[in-house]
Coordinates of C-alpha atoms in Angstrom, one line a residue:
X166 CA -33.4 83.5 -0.9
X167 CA -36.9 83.6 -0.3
X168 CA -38.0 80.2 2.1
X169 CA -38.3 77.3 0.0
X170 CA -40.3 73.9 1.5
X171 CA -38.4 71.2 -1.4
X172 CA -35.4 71.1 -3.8
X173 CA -33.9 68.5 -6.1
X174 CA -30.8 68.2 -8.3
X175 CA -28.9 66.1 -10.1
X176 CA -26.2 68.4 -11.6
X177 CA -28.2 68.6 -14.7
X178 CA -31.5 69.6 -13.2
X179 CA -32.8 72.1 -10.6
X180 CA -36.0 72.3 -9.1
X181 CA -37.1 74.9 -6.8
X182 CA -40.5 74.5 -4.4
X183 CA -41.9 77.6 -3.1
X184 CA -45.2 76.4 -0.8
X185 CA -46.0 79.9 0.2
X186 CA -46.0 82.0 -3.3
X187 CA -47.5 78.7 -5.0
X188 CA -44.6 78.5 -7.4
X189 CA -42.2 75.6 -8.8
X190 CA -39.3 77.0 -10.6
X191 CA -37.4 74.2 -12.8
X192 CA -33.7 75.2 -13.7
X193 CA -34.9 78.9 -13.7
X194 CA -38.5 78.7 -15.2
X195 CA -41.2 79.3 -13.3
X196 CA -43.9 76.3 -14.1
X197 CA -47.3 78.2 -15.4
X198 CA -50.1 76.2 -13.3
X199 CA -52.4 76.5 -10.8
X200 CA -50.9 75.5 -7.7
X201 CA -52.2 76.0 -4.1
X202 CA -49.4 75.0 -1.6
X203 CA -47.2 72.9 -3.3
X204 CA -44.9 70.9 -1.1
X205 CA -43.0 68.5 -2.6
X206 CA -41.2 67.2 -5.7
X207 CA -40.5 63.5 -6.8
X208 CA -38.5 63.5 -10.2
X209 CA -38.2 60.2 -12.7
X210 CA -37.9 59.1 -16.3
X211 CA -38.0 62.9 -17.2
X212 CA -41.5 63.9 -15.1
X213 CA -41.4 66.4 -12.1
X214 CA -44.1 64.9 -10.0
X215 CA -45.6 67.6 -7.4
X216 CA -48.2 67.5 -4.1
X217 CA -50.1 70.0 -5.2
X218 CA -51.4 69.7 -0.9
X219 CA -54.5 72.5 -1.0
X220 CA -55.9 71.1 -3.9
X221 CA -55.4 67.7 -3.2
X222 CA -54.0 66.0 -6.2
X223 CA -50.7 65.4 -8.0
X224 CA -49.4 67.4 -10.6
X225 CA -47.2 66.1 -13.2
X226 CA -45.0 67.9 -15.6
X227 CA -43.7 66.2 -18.5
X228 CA -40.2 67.8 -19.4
X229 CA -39.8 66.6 -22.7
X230 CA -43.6 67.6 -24.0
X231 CA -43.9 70.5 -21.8
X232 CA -47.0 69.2 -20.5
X233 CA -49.2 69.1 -17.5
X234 CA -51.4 66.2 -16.1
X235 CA -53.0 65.0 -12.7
X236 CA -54.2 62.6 -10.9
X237 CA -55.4 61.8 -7.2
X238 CA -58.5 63.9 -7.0
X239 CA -61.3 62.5 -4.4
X240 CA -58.2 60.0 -2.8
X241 CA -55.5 62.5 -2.0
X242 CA -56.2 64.5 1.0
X243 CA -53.1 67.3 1.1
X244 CA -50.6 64.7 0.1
X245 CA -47.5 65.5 1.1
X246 CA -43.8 63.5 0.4
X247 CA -43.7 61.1 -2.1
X248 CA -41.5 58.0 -3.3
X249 CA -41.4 56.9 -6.8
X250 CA -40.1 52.8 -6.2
X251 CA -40.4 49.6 -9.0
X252 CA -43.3 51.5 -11.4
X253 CA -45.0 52.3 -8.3
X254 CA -45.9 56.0 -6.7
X255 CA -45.8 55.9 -2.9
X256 CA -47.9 59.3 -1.3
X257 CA -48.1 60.2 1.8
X258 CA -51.4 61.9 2.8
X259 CA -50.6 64.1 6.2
X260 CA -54.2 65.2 7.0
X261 CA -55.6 60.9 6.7
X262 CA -52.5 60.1 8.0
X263 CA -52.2 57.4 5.1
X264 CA -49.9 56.2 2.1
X265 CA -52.0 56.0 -0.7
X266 CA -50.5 53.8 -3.8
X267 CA -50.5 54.2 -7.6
X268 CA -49.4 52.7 -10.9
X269 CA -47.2 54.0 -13.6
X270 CA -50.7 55.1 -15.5
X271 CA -51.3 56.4 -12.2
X272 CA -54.2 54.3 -11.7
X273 CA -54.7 53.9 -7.5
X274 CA -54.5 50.5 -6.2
X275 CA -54.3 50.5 -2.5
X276 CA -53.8 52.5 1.1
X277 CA -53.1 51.9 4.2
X278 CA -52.7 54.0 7.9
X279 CA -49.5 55.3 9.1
X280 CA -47.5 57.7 11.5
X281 CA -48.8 58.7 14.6
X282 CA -49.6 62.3 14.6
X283 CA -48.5 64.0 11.3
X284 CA -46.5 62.0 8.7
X285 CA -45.1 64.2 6.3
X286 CA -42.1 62.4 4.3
X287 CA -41.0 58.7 3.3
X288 CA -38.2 57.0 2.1
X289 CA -37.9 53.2 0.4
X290 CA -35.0 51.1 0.7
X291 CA -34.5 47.3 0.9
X292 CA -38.1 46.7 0.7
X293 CA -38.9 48.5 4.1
X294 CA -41.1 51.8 3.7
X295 CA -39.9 54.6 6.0
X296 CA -42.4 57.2 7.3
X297 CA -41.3 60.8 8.6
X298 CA -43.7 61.9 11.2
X299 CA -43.2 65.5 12.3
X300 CA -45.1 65.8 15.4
X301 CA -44.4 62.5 17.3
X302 CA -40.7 63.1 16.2
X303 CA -40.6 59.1 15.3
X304 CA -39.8 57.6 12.2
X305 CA -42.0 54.3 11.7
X306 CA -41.5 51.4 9.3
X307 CA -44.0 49.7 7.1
X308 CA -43.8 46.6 4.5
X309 CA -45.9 46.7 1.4
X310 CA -49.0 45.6 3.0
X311 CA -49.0 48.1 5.1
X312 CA -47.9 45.9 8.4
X313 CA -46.0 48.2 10.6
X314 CA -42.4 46.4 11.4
X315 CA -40.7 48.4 13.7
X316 CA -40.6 51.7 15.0
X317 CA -37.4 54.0 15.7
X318 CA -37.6 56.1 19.0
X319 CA -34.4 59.0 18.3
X320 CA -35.0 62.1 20.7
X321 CA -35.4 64.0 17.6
X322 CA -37.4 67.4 17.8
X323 CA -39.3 68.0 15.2
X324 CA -37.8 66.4 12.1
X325 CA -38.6 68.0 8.4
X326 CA -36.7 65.5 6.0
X327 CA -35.4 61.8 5.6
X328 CA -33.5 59.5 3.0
X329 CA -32.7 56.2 3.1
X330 CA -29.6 55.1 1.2
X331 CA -27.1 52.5 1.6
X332 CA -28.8 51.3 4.9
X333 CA -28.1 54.7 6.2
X334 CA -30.5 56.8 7.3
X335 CA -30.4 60.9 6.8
X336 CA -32.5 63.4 9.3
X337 CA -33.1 66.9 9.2
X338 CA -33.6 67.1 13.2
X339 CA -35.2 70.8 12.7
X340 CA -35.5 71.6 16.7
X341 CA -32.4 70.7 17.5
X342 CA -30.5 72.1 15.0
X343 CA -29.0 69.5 13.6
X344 CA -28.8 67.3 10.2
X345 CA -27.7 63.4 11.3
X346 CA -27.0 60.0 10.0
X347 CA -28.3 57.2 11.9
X348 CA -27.8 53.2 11.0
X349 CA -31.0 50.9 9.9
X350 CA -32.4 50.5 13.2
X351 CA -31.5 53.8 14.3
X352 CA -28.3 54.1 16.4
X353 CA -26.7 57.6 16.0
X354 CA -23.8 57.3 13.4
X355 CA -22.8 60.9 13.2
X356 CA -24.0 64.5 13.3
X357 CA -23.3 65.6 9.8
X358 CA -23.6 69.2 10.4
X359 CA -25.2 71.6 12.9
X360 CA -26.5 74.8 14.6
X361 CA -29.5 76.0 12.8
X362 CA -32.8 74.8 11.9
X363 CA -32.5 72.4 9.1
X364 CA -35.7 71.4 7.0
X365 CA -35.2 69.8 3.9
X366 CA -32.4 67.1 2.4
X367 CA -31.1 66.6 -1.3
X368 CA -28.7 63.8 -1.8
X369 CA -26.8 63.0 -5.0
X370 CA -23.9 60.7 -5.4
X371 CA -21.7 62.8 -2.6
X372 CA -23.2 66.1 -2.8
X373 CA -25.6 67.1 0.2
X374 CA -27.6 69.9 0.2
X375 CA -29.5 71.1 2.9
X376 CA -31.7 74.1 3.4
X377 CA -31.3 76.5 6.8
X378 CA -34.6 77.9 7.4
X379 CA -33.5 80.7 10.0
X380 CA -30.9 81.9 7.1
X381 CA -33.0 81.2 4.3
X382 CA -29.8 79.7 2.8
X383 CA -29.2 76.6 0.4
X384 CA -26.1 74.8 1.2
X385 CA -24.0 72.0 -0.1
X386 CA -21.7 69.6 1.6
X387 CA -19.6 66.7 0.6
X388 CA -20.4 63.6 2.7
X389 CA -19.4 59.9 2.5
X390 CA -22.1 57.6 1.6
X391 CA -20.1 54.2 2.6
X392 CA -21.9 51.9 5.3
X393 CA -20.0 52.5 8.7
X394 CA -19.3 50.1 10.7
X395 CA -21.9 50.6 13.7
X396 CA -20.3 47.9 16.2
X397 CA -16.8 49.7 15.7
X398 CA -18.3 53.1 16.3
X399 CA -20.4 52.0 19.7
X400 CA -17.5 50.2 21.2
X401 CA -15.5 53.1 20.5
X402 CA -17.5 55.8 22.4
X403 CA -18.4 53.7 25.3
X404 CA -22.0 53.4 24.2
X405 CA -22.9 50.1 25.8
X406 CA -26.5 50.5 25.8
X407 CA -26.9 51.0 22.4
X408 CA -23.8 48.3 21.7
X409 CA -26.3 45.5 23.0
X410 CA -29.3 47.2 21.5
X411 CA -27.1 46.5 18.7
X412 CA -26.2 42.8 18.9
X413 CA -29.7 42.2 20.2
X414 CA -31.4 43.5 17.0
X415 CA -28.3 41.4 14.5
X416 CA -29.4 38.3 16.9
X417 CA -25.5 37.8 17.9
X418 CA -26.7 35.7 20.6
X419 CA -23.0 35.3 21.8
X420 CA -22.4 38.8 22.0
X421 CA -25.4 39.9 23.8
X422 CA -24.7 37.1 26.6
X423 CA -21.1 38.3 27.2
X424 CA -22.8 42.0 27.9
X425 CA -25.4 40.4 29.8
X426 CA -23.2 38.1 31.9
X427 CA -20.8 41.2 32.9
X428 CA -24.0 42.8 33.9
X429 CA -24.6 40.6 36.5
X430 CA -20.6 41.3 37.9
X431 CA -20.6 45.3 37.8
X432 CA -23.6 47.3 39.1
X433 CA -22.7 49.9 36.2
X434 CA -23.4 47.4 33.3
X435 CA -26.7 46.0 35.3
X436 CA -28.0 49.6 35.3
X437 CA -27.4 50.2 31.7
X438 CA -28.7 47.0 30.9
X439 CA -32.1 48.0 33.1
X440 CA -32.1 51.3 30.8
X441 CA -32.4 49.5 28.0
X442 CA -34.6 46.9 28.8
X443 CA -36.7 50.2 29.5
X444 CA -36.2 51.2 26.3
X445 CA -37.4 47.9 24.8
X446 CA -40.7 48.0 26.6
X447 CA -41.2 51.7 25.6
X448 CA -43.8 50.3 22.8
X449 CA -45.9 48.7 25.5
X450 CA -45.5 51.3 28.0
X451 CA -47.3 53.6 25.6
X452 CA -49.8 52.0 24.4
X453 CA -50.9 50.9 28.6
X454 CA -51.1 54.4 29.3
X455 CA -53.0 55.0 26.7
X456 CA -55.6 52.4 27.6
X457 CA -55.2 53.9 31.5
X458 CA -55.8 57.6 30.5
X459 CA -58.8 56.9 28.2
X460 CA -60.0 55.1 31.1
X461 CA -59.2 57.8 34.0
X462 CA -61.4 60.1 31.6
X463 CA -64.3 58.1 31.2
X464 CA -64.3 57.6 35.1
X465 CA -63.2 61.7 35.8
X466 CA -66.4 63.6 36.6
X467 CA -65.0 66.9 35.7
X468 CA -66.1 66.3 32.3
X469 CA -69.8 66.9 31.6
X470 CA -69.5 66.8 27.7
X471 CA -67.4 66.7 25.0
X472 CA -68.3 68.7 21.0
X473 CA -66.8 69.2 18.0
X474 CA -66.7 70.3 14.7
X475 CA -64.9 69.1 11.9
X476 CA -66.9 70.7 9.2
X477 CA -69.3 73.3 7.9
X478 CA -71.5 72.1 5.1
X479 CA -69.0 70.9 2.8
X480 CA -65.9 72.7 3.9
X481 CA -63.9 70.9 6.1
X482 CA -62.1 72.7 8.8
X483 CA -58.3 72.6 7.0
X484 CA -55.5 73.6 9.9
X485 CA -57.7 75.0 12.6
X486 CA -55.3 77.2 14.7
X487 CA -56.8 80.7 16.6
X488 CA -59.6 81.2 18.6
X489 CA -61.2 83.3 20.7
X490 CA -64.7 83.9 22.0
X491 CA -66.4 87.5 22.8
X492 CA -69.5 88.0 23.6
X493 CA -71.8 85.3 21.7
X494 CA -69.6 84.7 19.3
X495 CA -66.8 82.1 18.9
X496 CA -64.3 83.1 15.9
X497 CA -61.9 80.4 14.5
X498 CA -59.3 81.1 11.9
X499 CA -58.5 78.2 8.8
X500 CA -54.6 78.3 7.8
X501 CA -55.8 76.2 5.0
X502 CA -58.2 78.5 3.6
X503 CA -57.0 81.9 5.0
X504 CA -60.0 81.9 6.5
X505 CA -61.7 83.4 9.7
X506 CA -65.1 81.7 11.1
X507 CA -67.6 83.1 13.3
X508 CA -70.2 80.9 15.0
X509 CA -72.9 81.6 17.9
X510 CA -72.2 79.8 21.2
X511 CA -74.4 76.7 20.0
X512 CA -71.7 76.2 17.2
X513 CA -74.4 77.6 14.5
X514 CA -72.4 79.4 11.7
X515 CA -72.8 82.4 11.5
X516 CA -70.3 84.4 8.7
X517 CA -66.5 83.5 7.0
X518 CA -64.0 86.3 6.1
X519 CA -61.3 85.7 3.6
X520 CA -57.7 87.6 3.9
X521 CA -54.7 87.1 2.7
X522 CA -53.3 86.2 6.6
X523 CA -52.4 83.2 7.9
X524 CA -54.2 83.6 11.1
X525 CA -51.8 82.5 13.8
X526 CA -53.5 84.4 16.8
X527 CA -56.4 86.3 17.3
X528 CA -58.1 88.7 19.9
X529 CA -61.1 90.1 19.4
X530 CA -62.9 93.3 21.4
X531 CA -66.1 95.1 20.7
X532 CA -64.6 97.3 18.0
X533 CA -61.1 95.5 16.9
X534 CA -60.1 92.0 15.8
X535 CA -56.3 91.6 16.4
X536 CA -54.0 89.0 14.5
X537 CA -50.7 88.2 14.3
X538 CA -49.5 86.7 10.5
X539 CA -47.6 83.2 10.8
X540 CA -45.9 83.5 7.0
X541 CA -45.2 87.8 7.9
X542 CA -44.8 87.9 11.2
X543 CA -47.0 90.9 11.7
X544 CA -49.7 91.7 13.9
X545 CA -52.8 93.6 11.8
X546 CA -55.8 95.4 13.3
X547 CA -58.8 94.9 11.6
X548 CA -62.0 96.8 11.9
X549 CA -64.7 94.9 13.3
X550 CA -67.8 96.3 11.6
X551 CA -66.2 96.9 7.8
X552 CA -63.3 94.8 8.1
X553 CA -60.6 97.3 6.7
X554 CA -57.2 97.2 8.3
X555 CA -56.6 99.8 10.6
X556 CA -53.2 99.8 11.7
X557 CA -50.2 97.2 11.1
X558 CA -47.4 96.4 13.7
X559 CA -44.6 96.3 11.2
X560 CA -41.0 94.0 11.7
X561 CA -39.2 97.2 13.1
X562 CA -41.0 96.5 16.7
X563 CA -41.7 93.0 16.3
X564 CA -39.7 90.3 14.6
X565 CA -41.3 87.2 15.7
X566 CA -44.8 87.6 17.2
X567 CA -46.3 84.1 18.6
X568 CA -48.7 85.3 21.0
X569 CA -51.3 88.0 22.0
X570 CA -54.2 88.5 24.4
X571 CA -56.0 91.2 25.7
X572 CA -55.6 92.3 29.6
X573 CA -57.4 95.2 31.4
X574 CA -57.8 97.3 28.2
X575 CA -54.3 96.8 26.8
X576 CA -52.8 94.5 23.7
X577 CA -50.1 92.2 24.8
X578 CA -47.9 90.6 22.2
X579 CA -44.9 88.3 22.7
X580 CA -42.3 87.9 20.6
X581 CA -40.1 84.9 20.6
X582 CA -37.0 86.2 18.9
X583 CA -36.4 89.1 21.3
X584 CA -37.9 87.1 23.9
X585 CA -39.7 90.2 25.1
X586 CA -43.5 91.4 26.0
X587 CA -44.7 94.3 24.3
X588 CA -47.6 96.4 25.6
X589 CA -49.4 98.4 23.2
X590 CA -52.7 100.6 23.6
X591 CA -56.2 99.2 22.2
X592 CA -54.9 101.5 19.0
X593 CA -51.6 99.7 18.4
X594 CA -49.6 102.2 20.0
X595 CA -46.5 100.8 21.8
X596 CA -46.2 101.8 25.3
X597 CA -43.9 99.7 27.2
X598 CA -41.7 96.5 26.4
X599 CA -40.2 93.9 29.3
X600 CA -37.3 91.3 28.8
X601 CA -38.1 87.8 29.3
X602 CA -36.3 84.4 30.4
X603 CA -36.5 80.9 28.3
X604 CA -34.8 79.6 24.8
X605 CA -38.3 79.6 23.2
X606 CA -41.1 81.3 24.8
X607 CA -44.3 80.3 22.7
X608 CA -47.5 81.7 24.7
X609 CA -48.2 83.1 28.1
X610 CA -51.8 84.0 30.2
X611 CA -52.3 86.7 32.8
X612 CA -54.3 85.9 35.9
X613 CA -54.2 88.8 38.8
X614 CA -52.2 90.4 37.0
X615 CA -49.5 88.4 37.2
X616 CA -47.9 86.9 33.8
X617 CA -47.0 82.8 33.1
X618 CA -45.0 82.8 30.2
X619 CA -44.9 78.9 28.2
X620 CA -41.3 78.1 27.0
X621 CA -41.7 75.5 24.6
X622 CA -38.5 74.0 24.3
X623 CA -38.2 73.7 27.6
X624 CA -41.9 72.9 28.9
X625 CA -41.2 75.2 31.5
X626 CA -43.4 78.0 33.3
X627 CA -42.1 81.1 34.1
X628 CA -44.1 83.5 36.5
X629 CA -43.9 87.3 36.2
X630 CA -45.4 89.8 38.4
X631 CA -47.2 93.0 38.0
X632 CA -43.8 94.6 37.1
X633 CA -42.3 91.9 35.5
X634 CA -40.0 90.8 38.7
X635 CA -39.2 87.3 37.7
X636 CA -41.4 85.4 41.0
X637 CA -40.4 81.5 39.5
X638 CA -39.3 79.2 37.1
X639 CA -41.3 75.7 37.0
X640 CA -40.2 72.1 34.7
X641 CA -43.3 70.7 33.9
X642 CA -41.7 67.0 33.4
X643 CA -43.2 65.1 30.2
X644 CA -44.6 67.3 28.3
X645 CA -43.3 67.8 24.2
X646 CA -43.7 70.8 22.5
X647 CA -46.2 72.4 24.4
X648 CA -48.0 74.8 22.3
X649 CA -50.6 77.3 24.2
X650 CA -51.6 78.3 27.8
X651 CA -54.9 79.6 29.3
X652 CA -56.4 79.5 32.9
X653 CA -60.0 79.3 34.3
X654 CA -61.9 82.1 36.8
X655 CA -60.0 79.4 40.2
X656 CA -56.2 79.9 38.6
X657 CA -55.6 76.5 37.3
X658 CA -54.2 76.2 34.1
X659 CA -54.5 74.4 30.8
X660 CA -51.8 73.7 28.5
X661 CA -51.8 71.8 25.0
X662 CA -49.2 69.2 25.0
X663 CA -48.8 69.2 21.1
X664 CA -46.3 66.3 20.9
X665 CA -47.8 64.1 23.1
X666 CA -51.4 65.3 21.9
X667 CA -53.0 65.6 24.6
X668 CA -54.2 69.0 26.6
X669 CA -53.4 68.9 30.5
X670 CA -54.8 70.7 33.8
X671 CA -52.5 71.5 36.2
X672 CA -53.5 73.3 40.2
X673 CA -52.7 77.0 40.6
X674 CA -49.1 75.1 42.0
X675 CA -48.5 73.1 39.2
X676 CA -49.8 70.0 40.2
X677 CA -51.3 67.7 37.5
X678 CA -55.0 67.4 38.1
X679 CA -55.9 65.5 35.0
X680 CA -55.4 65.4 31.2
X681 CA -57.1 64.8 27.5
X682 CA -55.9 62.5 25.3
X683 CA -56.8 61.7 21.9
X684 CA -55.9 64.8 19.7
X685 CA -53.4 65.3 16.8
X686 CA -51.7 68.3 17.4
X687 CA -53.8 70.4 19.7
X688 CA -52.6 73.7 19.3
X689 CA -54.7 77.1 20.8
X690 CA -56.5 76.7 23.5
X691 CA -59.3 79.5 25.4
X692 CA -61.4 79.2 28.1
X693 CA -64.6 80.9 28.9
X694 CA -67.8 80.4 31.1
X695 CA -66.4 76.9 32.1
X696 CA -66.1 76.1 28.5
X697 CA -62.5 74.8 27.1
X698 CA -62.5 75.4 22.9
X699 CA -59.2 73.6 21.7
X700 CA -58.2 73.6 17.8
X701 CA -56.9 70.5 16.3
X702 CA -54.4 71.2 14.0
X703 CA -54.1 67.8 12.1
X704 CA -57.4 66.4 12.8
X705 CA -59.3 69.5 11.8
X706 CA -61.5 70.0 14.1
X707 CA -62.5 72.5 16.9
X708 CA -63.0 70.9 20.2
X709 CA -66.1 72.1 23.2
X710 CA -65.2 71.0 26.8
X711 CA -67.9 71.7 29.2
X712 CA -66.4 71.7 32.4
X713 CA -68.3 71.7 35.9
X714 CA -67.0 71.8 39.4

């Protein structure tokens, strides 16, 4: 099956999404539009409703005419999940991070802010609006005004999908491999199924299905849809954290003292209880280190200015994700647009080049431009002066290619599925490979020759010398899903924190020497000439730090 981003059915229709190849597929028949990355599907009183996301509209096909219409252009901006609820169309826009709200004639009445970082799906139920955001792995809730009520703090890694039904709520915990069902307020009720990377949820009557990306399979599951009973299931495992959690949240006020006054007789039960009053205050914790880091920046000195760029005429900078600077030139590559940029080093444009690639990294020499595709997984070398493709690294050497850099004339590319570091000549020919520690390696810099490999899933460094003798292993301690790593001409490193968005400077021994707040989802990072460029993935925009010392 080829990988699919949304699916419905109801036993009597079937509705396929393919983002990638731009196609929808309804019970075998492929729908004839123009779509440009569709993501989603919302289905009701016989219309398929679609996110068409790069063209930034809804598309609507009417089953029983057989006809096409849309609405949303100049409001949408790459809408994304979507919640048909009382005559009302509830859409999710992941790049303004907003809900925007129509009519049944699809007239737009209202929209309001939410998520954190990138909200991608939403559910309705019981009045409360339920918003999926992927990168701050939280799910946050809303009333129709738009008030945020509550937000639910899970460990989850990178969730894809939710539904709300019968106060329960369903997760497609992608990063850690798991699909769950958690109560209203978010206590853990079960883990419905697990061990691969789970991305999108169909539920109807008892029927689950649930898509494994890793397999690229489609699979269904009978589940129980009855409301458990959450008190029964806490006391049961122990869970005495949660359990007052719990009665706090139903305002049992009897129940919460009897937990509270055994607290103060056993030092076991005053600790949990501290735990959670941890938890509780979470909210407040966050937003004072928020107020303290923008204030440590305005006050650090290391900082002598701050550019970006969000836009170029009228194109806006859709998923900025590579860069790299050579010589005078800084070159950028566009997801959204399948797009490389080249600008002169006072951010002039200079030139755009269109392939059909989905730039995840680039290096770039005087004669070569070097790129690994996201969607193929292959790493192309393109000919600087007529832009023909020279050679392509095909899946028999690499499988998963997330990083590359160039290092004393040689090409080195890692790849995160056999977790190895292959060195190729400036031509593309392989000359040696090296085995590598970590679950999920995602980038790695050379300085003196020796090589810190990023593991993402477990924000830790790893450092390799000149022969690829394991010298360390380092925890960095609160990062979330750290994405890229570069270091400066003095050996201290950079790192983009993507969860947390943030980007953070660590010592050449790992100390923390400061750190950059207010991003989306930084994502590449290079330094050069005392110069820090930094993409933002879900802000759009490409970030200049001028650094002195």
């Amino acid at each position: 099956m080829k990988p699919i981003s949304d699916y419905y059915n109801d036993g009597k229709l079937e509705i396929f999404v393919y983002e990638f190849e731009n196609k929808v597929v309804v019970n075998n028949e492929e729908l004839k539009y123009d779509f440009n990355h569709p993501r989603c599907i919302e289905y009701g009183k016989n219309k398929i409703y679609i996110s068409d996301s790069y063209n930034n509209r809804i598309v609507i096909y009417d089953i029983d005419k057989k006809e096409y219409s849309e609405f949303g252009k100049g409001i949408l901006s790459e809408p994304y999940g979507m919640k048909i609820y009382r005559n009302k169309i509830y859409i999710i826009n992941s790049t303004k991070k907003t809900i925007s709200i129509f009519d049944e004639k699809n007239n737009f009445l209202k929209e309001f802010k939410v998520g954190k970082l990138y909200p991608i799906k939403l559910d309705i139920y019981n009045n409360k609006i339920y918003v999926l955001d992927k990168s701050s792995s939280e799910i946050y809730l809303y009333d129709f005004s738009g008030e945020k009520t509550d937000e639910l703090s899970i460990k989850l890694k990178f969730p894809s999908d939710i539904k709300v039904l019968k106060g329960n709520i369903y997760i497609a915990d992608t990063f850690n491999k798991r699909v769950i069902k958690l109560s209203d307020y978010g206590i853990l009720l079960k883990t419905i199924i697990a061990g691969d990377y789970y991305s999108i949820l169909n539920i109807e009557k008892d029927n689950l299905w649930y898509y494994c990306e890793k397999k690229s399979e489609l699979n269904k599951l009978k589940i129980s849809l009855n409301k458990d009973n959450v008190e029964e299931i806490l006391k049961s495992g122990n869970r005495k954290e949660e359990l007052l959690y719990y009665y706090i949240r139903n305002e049992n006020k009897e129940k919460t003292a009897e937990i509270y006054n055994k607290s103060l007789l056993n030092k076991k039960y005053k600790n949990e209880n501290k735990k959670l009053i941890e938890f509780i205050d979470e909210k407040n914790k966050k937003e004072l280190y928020k107020i303290l880091n923008s204030y440590y920046w305005e006050m650090n000195n290391e900082i002598k200015e701050i550019k970006s760029i969000n836009k170029i005429d009228n194109l806006k900078l859709s998923k900025p994700k590579a860069i790299c600077v050579e010589d005078e030139n800084i070159w950028l590559s566009l997801i959204g647009y399948k797009l490389l940029l080249k600008f002169n080093k006072d951010l002039n444009f200079k030139d755009a080049y269109k392939f059909e690639i989905l730039f995840d990294k680039i290096a770039v020499n005087n004669k070569t431009i070097f790129i690994i595709d996201y969607y193929y997984k292959k790493v192309y070398l393109i000919d600087k002066e007529n832009f023909n493709t020279k050679k392509v690294i095909k899946e028999k050497t690499l499988v998963s290619p997330v990083e590359l850099k160039l290092y004393n004339e040689k090409l080195y590319v890692l790849d995160s599925y056999y977790k190895k570091i292959f060195i190729f000549t400036k031509d593309g020919s392989k000359k040696k490979e090296y085995k590598i520690n970590g679950e999920n390696p995602i980038s790695f810099e050379i300085f003196e020759n020796n090589i810190y490999v990023l593991d993402k899933k477990n924000s830790e460094i790893s450092k390799y010398n000149r022969y690829f003798e394991l010298e360390y292993k380092k925890k960095l301690n609160g990062l979330k899903y750290p994405e890229s790593i570069v270091s400066d001409e003095y050996g201290n490193f950079f790192i983009s924190d993507e969860g947390n968005g943030r980007v953070i400077k660590f010592d050449k021994n790992w100390s923390l020497l400061f750190e950059i707040g207010d991003f989306g989802m930084p994502r590449d990072l290079f330094f050069d000439k005392n110069k820090l460029y930094v993409s933002d993935f879900a802000k759009g925009e490409l970030k200049i730090i001028n650094m002195e010392r």
